Coordinates of C-alpha atoms in Angstrom, one line a residue:
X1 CA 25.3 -8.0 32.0
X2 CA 26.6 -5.2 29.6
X3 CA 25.7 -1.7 30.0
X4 CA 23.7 -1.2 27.0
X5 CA 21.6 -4.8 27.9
X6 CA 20.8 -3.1 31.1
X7 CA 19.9 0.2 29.8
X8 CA 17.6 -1.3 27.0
X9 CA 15.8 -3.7 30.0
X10 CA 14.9 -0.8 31.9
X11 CA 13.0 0.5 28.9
X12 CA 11.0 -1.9 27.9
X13 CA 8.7 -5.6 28.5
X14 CA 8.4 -7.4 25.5
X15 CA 8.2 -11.1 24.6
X16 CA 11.6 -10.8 23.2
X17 CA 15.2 -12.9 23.8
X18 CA 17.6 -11.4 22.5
X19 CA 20.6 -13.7 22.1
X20 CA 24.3 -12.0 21.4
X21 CA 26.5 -13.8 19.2
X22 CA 25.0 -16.9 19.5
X23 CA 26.0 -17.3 23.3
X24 CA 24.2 -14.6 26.7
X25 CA 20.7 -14.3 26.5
X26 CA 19.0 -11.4 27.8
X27 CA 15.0 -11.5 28.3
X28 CA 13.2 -8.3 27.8
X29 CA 9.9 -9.0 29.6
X30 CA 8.3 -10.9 31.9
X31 CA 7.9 -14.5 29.9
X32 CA 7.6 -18.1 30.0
X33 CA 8.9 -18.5 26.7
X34 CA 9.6 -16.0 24.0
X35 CA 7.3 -15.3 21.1
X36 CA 10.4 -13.7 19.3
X37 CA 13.9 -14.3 19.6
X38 CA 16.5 -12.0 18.1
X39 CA 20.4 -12.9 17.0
X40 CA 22.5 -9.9 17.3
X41 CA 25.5 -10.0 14.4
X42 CA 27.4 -7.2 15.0
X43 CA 27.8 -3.8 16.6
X44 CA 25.1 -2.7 13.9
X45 CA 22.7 -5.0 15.2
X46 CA 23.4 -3.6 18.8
X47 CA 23.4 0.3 17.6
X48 CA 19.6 -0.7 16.3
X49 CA 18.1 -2.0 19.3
X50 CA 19.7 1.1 21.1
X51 CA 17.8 3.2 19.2
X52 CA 15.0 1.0 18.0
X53 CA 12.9 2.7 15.8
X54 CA 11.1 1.0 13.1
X55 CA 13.5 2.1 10.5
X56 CA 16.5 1.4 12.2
X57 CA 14.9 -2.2 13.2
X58 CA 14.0 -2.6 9.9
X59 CA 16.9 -1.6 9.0
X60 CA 19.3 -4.4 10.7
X61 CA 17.0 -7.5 9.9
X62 CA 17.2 -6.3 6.4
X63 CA 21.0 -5.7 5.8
X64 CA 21.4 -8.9 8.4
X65 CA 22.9 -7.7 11.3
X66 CA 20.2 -9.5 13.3
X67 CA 18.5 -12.2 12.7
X68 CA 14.6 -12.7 14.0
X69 CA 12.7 -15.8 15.0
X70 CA 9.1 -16.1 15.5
X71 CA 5.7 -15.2 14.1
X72 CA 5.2 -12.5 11.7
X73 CA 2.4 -11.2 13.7
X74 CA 4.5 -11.0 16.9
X75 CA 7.9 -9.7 15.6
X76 CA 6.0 -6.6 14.3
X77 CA 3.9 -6.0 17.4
X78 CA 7.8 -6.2 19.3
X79 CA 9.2 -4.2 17.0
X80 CA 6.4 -1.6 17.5
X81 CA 6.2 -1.9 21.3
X82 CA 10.1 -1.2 21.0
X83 CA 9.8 1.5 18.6
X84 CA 6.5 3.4 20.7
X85 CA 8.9 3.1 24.2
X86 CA 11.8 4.7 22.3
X87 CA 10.0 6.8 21.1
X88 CA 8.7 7.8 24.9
X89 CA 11.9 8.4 26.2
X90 CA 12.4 10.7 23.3
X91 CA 10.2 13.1 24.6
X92 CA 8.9 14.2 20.7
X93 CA 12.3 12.8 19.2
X94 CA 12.9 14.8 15.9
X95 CA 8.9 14.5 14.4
X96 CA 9.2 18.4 13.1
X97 CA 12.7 17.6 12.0
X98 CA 11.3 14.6 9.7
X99 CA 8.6 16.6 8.7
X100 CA 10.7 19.2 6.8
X101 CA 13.2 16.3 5.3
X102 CA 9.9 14.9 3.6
X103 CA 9.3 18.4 2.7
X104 CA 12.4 19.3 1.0
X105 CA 12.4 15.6 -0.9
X106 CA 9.3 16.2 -2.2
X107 CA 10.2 19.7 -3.8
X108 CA 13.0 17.9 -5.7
X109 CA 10.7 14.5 -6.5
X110 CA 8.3 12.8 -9.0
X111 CA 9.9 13.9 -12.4
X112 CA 8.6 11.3 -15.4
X113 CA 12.2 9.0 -14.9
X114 CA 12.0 9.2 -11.4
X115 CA 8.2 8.1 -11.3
X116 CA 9.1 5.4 -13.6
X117 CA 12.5 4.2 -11.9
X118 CA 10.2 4.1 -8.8
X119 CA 7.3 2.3 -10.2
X120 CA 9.8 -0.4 -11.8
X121 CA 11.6 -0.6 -7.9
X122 CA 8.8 -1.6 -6.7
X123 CA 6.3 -4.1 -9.0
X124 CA 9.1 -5.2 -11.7
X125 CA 10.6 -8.1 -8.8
X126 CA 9.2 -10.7 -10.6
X127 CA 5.2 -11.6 -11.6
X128 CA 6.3 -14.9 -10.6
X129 CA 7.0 -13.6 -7.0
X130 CA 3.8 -11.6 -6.9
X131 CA 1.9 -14.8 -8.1
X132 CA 2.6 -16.6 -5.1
X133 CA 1.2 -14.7 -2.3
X134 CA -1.5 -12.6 -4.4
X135 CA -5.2 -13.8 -5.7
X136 CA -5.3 -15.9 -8.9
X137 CA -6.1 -12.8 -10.9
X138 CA -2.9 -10.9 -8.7
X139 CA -5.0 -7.7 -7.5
X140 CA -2.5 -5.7 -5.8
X141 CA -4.4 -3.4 -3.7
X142 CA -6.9 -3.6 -0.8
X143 CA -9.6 -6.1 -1.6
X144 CA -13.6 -5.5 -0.5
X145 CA -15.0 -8.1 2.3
X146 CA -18.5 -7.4 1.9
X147 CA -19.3 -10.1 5.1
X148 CA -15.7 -10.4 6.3
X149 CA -15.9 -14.0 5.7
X150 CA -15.2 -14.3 1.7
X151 CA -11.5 -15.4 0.5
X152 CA -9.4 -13.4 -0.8
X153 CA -10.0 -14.1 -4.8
X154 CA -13.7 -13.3 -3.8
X155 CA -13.1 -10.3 -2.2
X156 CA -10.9 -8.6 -4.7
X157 CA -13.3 -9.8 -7.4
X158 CA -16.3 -7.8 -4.8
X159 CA -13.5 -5.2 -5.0
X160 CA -13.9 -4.4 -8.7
X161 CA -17.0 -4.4 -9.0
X162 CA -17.4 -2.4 -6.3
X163 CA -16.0 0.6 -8.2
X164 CA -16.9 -0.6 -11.6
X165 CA -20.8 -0.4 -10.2
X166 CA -20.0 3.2 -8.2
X167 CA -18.9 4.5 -11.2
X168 CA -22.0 3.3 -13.0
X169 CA -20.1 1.7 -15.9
X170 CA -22.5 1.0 -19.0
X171 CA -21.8 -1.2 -22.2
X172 CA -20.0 0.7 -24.8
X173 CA -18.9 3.7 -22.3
X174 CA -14.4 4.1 -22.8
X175 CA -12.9 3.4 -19.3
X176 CA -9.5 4.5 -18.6
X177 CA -7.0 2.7 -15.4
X178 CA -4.7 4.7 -14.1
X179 CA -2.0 1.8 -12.7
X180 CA -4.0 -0.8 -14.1
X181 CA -1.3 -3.6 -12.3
X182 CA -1.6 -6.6 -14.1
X183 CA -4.9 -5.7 -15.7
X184 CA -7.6 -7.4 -14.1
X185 CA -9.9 -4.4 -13.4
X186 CA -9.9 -3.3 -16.9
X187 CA -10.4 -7.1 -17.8
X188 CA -13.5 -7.6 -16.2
X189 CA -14.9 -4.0 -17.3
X190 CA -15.0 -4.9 -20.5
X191 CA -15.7 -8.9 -20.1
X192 CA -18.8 -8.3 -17.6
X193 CA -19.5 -4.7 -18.1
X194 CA -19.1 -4.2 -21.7
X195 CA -17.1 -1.2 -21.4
X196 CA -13.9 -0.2 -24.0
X197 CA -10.7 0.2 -21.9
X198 CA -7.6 2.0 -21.6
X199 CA -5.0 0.5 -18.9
X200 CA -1.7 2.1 -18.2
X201 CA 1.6 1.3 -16.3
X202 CA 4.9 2.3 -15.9
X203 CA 5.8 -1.5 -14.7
X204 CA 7.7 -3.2 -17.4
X205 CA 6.9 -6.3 -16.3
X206 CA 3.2 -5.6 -15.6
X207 CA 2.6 -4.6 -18.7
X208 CA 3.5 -7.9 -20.6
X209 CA 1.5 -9.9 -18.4
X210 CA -1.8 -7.3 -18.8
X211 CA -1.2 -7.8 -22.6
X212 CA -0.8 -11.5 -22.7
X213 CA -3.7 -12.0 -19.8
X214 CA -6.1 -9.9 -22.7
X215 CA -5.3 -11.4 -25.4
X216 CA -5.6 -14.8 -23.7
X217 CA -9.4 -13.4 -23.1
X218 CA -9.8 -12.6 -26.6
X219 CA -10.8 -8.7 -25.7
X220 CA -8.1 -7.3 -27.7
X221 CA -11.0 -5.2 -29.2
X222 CA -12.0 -4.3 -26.4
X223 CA -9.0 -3.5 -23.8
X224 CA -5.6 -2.2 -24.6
X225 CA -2.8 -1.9 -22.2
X226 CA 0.0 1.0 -22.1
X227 CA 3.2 1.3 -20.9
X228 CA 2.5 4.8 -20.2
X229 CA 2.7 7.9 -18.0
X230 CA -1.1 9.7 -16.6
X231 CA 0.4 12.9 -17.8
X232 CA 0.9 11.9 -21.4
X233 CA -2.7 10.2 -22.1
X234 CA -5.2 12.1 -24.0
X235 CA -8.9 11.5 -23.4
X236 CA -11.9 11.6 -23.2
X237 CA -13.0 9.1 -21.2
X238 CA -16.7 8.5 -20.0
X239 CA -14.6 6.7 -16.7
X240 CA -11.9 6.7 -14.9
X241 CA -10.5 4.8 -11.8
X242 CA -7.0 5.2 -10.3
X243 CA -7.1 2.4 -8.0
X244 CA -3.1 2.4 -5.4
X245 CA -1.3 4.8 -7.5
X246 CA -2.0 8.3 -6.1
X247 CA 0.0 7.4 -3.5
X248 CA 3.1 7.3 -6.0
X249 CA 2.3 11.6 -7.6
X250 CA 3.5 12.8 -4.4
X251 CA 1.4 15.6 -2.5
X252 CA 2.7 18.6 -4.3
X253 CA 1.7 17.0 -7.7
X254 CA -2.5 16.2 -6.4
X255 CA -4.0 19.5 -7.7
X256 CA -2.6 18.6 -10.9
X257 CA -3.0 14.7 -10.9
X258 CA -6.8 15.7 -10.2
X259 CA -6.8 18.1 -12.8
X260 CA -5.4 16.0 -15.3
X261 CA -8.3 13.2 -14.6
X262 CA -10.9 16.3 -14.7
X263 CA -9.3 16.9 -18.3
X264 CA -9.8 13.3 -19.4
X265 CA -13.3 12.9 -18.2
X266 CA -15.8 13.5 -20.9
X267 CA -18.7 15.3 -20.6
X268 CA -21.2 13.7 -17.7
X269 CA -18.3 11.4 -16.6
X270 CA -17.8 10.0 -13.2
X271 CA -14.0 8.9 -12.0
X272 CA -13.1 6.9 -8.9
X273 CA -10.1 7.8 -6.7
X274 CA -8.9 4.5 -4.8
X275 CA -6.0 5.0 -2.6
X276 CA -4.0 4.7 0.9
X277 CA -3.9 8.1 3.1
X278 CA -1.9 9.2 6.1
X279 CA -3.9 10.2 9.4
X280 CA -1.6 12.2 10.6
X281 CA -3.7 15.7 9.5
X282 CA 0.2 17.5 8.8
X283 CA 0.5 14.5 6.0
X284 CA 3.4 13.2 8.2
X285 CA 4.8 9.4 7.7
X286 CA 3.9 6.9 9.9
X287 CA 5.2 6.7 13.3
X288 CA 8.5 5.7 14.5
X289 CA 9.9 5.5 11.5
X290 CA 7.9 2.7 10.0
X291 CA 7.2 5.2 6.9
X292 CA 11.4 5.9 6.6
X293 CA 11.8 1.9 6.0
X294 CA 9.2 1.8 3.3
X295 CA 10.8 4.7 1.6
X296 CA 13.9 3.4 1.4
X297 CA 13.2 -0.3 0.8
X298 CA 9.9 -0.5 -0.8
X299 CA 8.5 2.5 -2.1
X300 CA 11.0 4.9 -3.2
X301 CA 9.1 8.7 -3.3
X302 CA 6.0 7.8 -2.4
X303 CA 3.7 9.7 -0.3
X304 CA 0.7 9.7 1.6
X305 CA -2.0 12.6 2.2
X306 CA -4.4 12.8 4.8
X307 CA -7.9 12.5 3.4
X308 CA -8.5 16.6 4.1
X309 CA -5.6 17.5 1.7
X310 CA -6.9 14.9 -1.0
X311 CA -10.3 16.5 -0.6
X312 CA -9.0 20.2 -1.0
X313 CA -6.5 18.9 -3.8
X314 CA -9.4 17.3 -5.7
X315 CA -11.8 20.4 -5.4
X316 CA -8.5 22.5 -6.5
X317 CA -7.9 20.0 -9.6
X318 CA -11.6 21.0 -10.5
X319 CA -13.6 18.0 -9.6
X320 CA -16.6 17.3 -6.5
X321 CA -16.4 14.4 -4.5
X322 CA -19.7 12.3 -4.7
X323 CA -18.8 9.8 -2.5
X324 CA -16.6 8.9 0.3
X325 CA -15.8 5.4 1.7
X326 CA -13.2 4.4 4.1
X327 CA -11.8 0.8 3.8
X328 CA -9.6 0.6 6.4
X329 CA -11.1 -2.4 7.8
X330 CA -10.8 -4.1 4.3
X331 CA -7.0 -3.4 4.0
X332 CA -5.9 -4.4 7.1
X333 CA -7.7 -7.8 6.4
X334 CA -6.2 -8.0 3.1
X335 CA -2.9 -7.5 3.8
X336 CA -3.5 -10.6 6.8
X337 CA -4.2 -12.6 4.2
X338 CA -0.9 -11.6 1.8
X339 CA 0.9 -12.0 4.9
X340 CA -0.2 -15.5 5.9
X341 CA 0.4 -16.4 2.3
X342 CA 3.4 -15.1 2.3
X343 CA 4.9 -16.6 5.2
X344 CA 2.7 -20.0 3.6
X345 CA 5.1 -20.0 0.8
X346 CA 8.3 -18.9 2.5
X347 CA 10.3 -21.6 0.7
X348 CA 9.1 -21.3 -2.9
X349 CA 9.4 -17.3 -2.4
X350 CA 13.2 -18.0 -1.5
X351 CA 13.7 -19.5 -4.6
X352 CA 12.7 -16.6 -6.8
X353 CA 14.2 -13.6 -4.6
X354 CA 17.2 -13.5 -2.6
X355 CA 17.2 -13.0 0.9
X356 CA 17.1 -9.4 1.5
X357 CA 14.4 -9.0 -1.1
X358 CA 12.2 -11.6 1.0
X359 CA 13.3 -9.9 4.4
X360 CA 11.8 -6.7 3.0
X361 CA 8.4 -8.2 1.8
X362 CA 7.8 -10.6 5.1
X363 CA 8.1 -7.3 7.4
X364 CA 6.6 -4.9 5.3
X365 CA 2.9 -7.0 4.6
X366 CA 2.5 -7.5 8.0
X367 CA 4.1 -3.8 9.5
X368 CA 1.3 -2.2 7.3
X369 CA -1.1 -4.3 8.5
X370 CA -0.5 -3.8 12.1
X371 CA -0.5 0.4 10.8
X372 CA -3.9 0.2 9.2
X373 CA -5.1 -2.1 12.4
X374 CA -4.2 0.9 14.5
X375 CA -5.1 3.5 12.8
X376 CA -1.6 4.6 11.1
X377 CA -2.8 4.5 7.9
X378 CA -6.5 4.2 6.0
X379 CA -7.5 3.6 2.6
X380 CA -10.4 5.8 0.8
X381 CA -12.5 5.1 -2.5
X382 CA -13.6 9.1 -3.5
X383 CA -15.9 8.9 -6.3
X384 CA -16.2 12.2 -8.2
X385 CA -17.5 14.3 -11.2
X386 CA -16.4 17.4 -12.9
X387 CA -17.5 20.6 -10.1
X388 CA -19.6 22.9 -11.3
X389 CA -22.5 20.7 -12.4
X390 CA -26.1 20.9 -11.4
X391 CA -27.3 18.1 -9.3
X392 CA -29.1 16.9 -11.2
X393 CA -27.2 13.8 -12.7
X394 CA -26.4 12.9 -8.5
X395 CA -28.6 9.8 -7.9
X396 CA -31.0 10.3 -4.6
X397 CA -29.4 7.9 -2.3
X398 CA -26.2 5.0 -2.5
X399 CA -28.6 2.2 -3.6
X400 CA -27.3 2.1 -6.9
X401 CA -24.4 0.9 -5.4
X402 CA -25.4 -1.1 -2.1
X403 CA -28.9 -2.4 -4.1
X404 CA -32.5 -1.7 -2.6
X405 CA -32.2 -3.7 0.5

């Protein structure tokens, strides 16, 4: 056995084989048969499971100097259990280090081009390839399982109206979406809530299909869709939701992202804040390296606060929270079901993307699952007002949303 086989047994028990060049095989647990089995390419491939943190793991199945074999579900609970016992032996590895690199990116980040170039990185694959593993109306963000037993297209339809009735949205009342995605929020607003709406986007391709999905529904009166940035829209607004973008202002920008939404809200207006925070109180990325893969692969500058800094940021940006809700629960069971869909239409999804592209989707659903199943990562609705109001506008209790029961 080679040194660095031996070393790397020592460390860890995992349901992993790992299989060099096609020919030894090295078990790194105790196992009947492996749930994942790994190829090893190259000297790459080796350098990775050396020092196997998320990234570099990533990393290597992405650029293909490995090759993996198994279960979604089980090759990210590997990779993790490899990642948490390097991480061990580390001793603190280089957390403070990483800290201060995220730091200095942000000080130079989230100009207007770079937002957009982001933006485009991300959602402008291909609507076809969202299609296939999203709901029929393609919600892309964490849905709302009121019983934990509805489908997906049910829960993301909950979803909506879950804000749209927290926010109290009234016929004839102007709406505006922040990152409207392909526009089904602001669709059903005005269909079943009668409200006049505003979405934006900075997604090219998102914003074609949001125009031809509303004037397919004949509510061209009623909704209009924007390829535009938050800081260029001029209001009022009697609502507002921002539902998965704040994670994209990055955290030095929040005091004015919230203010701008204060400056849009009308008089008496209520806005909804829907979006993924960190845990880590220091607004650190994910552990072992998870949140370095994402950054480079799928979500180029974006950022994640924990909940304290979005409720200080909010408060400095001139607005009071009304109402807290953490969805963790709901986003972890969402992003299960994208990933079983996902790994449903492997084939098809192949066809539309190359292989890297499909490498970086399959590990990503299910590595941010397995973050917001263990507490890595949450997701909060904050619903809030301008500050400085009396209370008197503030309903008595959260019946108005939950209904009298």
């Amino acid at each position: 056995m080679s040194p660095w086989a031996e070393r790397l047994r020592q460390r860890v028990n995992v349901p992993l084989l790992v299989r060099w060049q096609g020919g030894r095989a090295l078990p790194l647990g105790q196992f009947d048969q492996p749930r994942v089995t790994m190829d090893v390419r190259d000297a790459s491939g080796v350098a990775a499971l050396l020092s196997p943190s998320l990234d570099h793991l990533g990393r290597a199945y992405v650029e293909g100097h490995v090759d993996i074999d198994g279960k979604a579900q089980d090759i990210i609970d590997v990779a993790w259990r490899l990642a948490e016992a390097d991480a061990h032996q580390q001793a603190g590895g280089s957390g403070w280090l990483g800290r201060m690199a995220h730091r200095v990116a942000d000080a130079v980040s989230h100009t207007r081009a770079q937002d957009s170039a982001a933006i485009q990185h991300h959602y402008d694959v291909s609507n076809a390839f969202y299609a296939e593993w999203l709901d029929p109306g393609m919600v892309y963000s964490c849905a709302y399982f009121e019983h934990g037993d509805e489908t997906l297209a049910e829960a993301q339809q909950k979803k909506i109206d879950h804000i749209l009735t927290k926010l109290r949205l009234q016929p004839g009342q102007t709406l505006l979406d922040i990152g409207c995605g392909w526009g089904a929020l602001v669709l059903r607003a005005a269909s079943q809530f009668g409200a006049r709406c505003v979405g934006i986007t900075l997604s090219q391709k998102q914003f074609e299909l949001a125009t031809e999905r509303v004037r397919a529904a004949g509510l061209q009166d009623r909704v209009e869709i924007r390829l535009q940035d938050y800081r260029d829209v001029q209001g009022p607004f009697d609502r507002v939701s921002s539902v998965g973008m704040f994670e994209h202002v990055g955290l030095k920008n929040l005091s004015a992202y919230f203010r701008i939404i204060h400056d849009l809200l009308a008089p008496g207006g209520w806005a909804l804040n829907h979006g993924i925070t960190s845990t880590d109180p220091q607004n650190g990325a994910t552990s072992y390296g998870g949140g370095d893969f994402i950054d480079r692969y799928v979500f180029p500058n974006g950022e994640l606060a924990h909940i304290g800094t979005v409720l200080t940021t909010l408060q400095e940006g001139g607005l009071e929270a009304v109402d807290i809700e953490n969805l963790r629960r709901h986003y972890a069971r969402t992003l299960q079901c994208w990933s079983d869909a996902f790994e449903a239409k492997t084939e098809r999804l192949k066809q539309l993307v190359d292989e890297k592209t499909w490498r970086i989707w399959r590990v990503y659903l299910v590595g941010c699952q397995w973050a917001f199943e263990h507490d890595e990562i949450a997701l909060y609705q904050i619903l809030c007002r301008r500050a400085g109001q009396t209370p008197d506008g503030l309903p008595w209790s959260r019946r108005w949303v939950y209904g009298a029961a």
